XYZ file of N, CA and C in Angstrom:
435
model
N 0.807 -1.174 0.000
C 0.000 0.000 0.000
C 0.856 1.246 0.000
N 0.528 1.640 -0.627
C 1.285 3.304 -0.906
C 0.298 5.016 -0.206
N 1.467 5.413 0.700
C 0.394 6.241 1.415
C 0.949 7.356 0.887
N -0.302 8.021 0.237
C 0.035 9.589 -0.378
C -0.007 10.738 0.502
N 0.778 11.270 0.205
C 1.060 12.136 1.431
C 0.365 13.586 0.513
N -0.245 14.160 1.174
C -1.325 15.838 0.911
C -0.082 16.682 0.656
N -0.428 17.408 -0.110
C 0.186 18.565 -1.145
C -0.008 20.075 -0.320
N 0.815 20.175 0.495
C 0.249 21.859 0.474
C 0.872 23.051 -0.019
N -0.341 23.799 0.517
C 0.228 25.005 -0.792
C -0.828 25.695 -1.709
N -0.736 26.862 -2.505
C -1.785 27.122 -3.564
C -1.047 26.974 -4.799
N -2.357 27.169 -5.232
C -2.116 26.549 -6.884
C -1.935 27.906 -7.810
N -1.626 27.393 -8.825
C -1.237 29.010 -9.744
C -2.423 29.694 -9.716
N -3.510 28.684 -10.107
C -5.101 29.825 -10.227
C -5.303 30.694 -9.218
N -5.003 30.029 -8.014
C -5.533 30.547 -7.098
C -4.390 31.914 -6.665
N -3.278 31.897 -7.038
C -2.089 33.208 -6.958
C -2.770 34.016 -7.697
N -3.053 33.353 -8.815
C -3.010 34.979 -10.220
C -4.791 35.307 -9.899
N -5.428 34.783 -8.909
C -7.361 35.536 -8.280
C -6.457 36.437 -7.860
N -5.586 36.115 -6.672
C -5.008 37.162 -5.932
C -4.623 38.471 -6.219
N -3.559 38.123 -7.138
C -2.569 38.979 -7.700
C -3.703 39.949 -8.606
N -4.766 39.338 -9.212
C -5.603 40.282 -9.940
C -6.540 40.989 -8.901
N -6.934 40.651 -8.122
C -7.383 41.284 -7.124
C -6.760 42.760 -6.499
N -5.727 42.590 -5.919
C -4.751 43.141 -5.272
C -4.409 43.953 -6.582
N -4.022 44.071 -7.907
C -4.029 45.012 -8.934
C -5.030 45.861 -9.337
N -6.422 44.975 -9.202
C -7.948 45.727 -9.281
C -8.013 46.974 -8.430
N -7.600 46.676 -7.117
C -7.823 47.179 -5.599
C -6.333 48.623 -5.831
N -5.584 48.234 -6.467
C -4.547 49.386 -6.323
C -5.210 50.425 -7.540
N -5.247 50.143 -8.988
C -6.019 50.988 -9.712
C -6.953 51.727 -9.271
N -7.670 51.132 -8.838
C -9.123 51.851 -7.561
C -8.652 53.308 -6.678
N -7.380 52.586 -6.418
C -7.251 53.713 -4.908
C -6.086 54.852 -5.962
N -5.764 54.687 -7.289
C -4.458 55.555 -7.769
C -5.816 56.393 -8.309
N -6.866 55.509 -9.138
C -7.525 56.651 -9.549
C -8.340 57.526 -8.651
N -8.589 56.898 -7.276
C -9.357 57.681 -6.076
C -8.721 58.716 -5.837
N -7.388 58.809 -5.764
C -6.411 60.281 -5.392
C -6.829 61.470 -6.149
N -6.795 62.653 -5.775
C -7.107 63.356 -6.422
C -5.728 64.271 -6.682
N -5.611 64.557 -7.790
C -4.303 65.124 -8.763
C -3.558 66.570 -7.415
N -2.061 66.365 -7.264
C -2.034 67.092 -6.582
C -2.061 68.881 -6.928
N -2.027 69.979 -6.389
C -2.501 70.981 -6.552
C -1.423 71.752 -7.815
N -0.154 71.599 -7.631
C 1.219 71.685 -8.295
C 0.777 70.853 -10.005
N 0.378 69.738 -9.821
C -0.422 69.215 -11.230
C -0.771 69.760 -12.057
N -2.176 70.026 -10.678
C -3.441 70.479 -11.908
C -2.874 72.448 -12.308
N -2.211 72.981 -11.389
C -2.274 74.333 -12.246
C -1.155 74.463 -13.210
N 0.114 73.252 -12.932
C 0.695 73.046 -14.279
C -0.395 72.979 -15.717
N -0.977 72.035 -15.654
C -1.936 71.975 -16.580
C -2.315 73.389 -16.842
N -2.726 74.314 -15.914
C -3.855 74.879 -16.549
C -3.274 76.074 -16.905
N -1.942 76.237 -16.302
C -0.480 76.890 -17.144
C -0.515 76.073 -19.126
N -0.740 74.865 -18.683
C -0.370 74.703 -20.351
C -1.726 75.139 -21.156
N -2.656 75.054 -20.441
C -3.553 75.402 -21.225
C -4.146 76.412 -21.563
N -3.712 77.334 -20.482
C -3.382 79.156 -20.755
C -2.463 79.091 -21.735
N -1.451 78.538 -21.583
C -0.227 78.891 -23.221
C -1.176 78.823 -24.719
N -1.609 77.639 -24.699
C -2.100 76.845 -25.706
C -3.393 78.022 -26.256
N -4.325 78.631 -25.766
C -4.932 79.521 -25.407
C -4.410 80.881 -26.226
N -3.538 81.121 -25.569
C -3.093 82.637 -25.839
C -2.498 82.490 -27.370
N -1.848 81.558 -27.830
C -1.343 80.980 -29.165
C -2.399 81.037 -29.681
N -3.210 80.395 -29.868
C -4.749 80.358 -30.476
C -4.780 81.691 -30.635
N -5.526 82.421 -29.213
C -5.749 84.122 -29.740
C -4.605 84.855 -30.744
N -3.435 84.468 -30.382
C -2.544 85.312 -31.288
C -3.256 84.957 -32.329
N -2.855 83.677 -33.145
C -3.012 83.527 -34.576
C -4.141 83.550 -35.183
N -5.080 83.916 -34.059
C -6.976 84.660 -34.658
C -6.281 85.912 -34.916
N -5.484 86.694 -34.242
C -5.380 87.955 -34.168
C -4.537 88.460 -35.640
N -3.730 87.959 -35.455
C -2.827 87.579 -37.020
C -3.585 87.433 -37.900
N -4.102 86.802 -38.074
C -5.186 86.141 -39.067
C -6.275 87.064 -39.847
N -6.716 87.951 -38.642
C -7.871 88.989 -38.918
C -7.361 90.209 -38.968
N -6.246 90.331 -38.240
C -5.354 91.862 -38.791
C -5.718 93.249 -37.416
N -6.768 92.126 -36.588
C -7.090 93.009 -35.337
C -6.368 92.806 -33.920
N -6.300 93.947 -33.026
C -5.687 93.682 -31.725
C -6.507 92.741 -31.064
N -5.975 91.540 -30.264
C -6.244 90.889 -29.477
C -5.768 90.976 -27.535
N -6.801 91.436 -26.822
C -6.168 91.544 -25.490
C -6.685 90.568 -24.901
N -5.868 89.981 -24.297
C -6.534 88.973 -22.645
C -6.088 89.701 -21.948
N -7.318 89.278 -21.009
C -7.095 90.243 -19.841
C -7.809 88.799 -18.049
N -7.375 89.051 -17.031
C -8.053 88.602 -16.230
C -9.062 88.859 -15.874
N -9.942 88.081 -15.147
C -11.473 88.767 -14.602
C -11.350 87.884 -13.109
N -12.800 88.012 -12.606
C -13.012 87.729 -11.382
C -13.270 86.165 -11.309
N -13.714 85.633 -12.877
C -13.687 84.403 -12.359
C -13.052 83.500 -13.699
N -12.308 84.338 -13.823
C -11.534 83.671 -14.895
C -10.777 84.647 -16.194
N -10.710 84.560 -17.613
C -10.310 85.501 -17.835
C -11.134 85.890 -19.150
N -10.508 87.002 -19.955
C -10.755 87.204 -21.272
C -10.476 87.688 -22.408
N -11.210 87.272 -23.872
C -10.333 87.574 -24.871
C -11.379 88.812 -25.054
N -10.100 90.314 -25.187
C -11.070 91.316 -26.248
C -10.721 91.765 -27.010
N -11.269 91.715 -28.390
C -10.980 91.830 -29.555
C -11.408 91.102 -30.620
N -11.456 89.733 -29.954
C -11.766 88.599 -31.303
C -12.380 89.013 -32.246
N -12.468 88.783 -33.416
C -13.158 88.979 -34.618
C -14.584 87.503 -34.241
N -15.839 88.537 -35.081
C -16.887 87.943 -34.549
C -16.926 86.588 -35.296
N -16.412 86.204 -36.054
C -16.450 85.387 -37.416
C -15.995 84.071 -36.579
N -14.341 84.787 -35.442
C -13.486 83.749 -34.927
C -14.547 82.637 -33.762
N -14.168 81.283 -33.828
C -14.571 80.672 -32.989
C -14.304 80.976 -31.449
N -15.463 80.875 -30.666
C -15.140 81.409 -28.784
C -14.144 80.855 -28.537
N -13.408 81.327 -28.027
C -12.407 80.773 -27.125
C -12.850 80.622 -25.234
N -12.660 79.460 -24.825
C -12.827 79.627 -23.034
C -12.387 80.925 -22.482
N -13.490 81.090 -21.261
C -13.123 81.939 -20.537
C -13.119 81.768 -18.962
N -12.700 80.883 -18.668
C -12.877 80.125 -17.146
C -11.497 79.150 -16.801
N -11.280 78.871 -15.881
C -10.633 77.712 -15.234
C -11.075 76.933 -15.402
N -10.177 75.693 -15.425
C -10.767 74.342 -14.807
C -11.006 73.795 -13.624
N -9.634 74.860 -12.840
C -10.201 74.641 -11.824
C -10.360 75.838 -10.722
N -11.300 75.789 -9.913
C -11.676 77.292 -9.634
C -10.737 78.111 -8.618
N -9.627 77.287 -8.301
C -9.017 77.936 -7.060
C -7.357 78.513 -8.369
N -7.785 78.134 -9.422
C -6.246 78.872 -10.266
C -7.086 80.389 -10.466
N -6.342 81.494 -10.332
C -6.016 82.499 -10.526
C -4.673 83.349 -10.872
N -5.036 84.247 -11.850
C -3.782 84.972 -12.062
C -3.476 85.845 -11.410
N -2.549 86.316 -11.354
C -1.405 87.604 -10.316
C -1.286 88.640 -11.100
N -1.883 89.926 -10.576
C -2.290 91.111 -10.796
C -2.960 91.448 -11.933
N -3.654 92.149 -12.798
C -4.388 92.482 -13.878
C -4.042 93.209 -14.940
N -2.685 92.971 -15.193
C -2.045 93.586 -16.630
C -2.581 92.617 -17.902
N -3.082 93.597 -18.786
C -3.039 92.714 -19.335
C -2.609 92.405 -20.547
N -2.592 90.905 -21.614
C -1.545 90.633 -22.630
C -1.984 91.385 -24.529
N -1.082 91.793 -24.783
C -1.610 92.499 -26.011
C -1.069 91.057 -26.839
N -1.704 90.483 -27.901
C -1.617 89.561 -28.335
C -0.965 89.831 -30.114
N -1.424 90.900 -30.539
C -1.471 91.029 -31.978
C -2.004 92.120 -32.319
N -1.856 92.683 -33.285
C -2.016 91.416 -34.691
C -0.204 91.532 -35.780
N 0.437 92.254 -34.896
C 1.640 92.092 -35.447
C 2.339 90.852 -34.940
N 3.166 90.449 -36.527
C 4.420 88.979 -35.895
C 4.938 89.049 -34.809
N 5.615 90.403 -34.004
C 6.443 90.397 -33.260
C 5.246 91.293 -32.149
N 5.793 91.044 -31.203
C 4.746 91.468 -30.049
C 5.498 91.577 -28.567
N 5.408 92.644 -27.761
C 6.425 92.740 -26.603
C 6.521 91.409 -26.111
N 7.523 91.067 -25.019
C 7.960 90.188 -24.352
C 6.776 90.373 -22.914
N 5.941 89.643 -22.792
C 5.055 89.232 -21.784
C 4.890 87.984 -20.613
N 4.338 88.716 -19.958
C 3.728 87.232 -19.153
C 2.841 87.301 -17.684
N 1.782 86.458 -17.643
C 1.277 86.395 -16.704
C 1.611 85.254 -15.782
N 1.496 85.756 -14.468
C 1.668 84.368 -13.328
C 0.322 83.806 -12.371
N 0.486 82.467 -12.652
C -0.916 81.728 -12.002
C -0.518 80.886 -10.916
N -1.619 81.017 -10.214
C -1.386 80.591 -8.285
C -2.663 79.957 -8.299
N -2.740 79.527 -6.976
C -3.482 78.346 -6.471
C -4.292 79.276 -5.374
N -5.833 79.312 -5.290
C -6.079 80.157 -4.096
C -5.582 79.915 -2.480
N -5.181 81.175 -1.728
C -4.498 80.401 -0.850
C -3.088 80.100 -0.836
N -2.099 80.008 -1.753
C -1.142 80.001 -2.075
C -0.320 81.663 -1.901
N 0.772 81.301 -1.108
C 1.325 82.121 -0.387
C 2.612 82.961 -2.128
N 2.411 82.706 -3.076
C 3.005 83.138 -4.011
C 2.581 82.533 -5.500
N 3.017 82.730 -6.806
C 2.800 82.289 -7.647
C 3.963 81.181 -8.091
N 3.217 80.560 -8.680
C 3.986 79.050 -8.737
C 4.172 78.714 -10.286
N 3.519 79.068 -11.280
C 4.264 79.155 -12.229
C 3.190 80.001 -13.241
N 4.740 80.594 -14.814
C 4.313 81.408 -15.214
C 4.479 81.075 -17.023
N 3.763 82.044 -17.552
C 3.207 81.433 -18.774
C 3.716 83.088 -19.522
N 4.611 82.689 -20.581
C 5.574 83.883 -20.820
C 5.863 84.090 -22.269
N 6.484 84.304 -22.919
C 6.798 84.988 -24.118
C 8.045 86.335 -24.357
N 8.699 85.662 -25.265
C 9.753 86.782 -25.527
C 9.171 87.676 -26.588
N 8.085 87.761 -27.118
C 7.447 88.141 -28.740
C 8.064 87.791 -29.726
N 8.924 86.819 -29.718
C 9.086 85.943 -30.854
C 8.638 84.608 -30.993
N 8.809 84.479 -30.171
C 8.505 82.836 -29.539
C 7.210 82.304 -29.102
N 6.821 81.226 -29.362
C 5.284 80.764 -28.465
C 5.375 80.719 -27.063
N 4.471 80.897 -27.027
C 4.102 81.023 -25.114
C 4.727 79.798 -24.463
N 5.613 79.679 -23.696
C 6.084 79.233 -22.759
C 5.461 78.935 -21.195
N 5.753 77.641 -20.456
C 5.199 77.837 -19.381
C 6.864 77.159 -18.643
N 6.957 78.117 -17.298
C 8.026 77.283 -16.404
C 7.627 77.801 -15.021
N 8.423 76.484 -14.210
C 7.636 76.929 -12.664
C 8.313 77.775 -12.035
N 7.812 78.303 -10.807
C 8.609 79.714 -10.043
C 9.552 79.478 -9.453
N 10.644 79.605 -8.987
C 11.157 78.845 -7.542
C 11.039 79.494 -6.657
């Protein structure tokens, strides 16, 4: 008689329930975080650049001055030609604001002073990064130190 002796231990199936589990459960909690504050107004630095490029080359385009300017709850383009498609006039997110109320002459000439506005976080003890231009160059964004 031959006595079989019990196997212990788990089996591969039963590792890779685990292992998919425990991967399910981490995705869950990376996308639960919410983006930190330094992130999101990077972003919304790039998307002010991206923005103001646009207005230039409406402005170029139509042969009229283009100004942005800040507002109270966000900012704006004046000048656009009525023809041009809206451009946003808001944040994404409501605690970015810009630093002081000068505001950017965009066009409608190639070359255009050297500018820039700086955007903060409400609450934020300074501005953290800024969205710039030499008037040759496209809008730039880099952070403050």
């Amino acid at each position: 008689m031959f006595l079989l002796k019990k196997r212990r231990g788990f089996t591969l199936i039963e590792l890779m329930v685990v292992v998919a589990i425990v991967a399910l459960g981490t995705a869950l909690a990376a996308l639960a975080l919410r983006d930190s504050d330094d992130a999101a107004l990077a972003r919304e630095a790039e998307r002010l650049a991206a923005l103001l490029e646009s207005a230039r080359a409406q402005s170029r385009t139509a042969g009229v001055p283009v100004r942005w300017r800040p507002t109270a709850g966000g900012f704006a383009f004046d000048g656009l030609p009525p023809t041009a498609a809206p451009l946003p006039q808001h944040w994404l997110d409501a605690q970015t604001a810009a630093v002081g109320n000068a505001p950017l002459l965009l066009g409608p000439d190639p070359v255009i002073g050297a500018q820039a506005v700086l955007l903060h976080r409400a609450g934020a003890s300074r501005p953290l990064w800024r969205v710039s231009t030499d008037g040759l160059r496209p809008f730039a964004v880099e952070q403050v130190e």
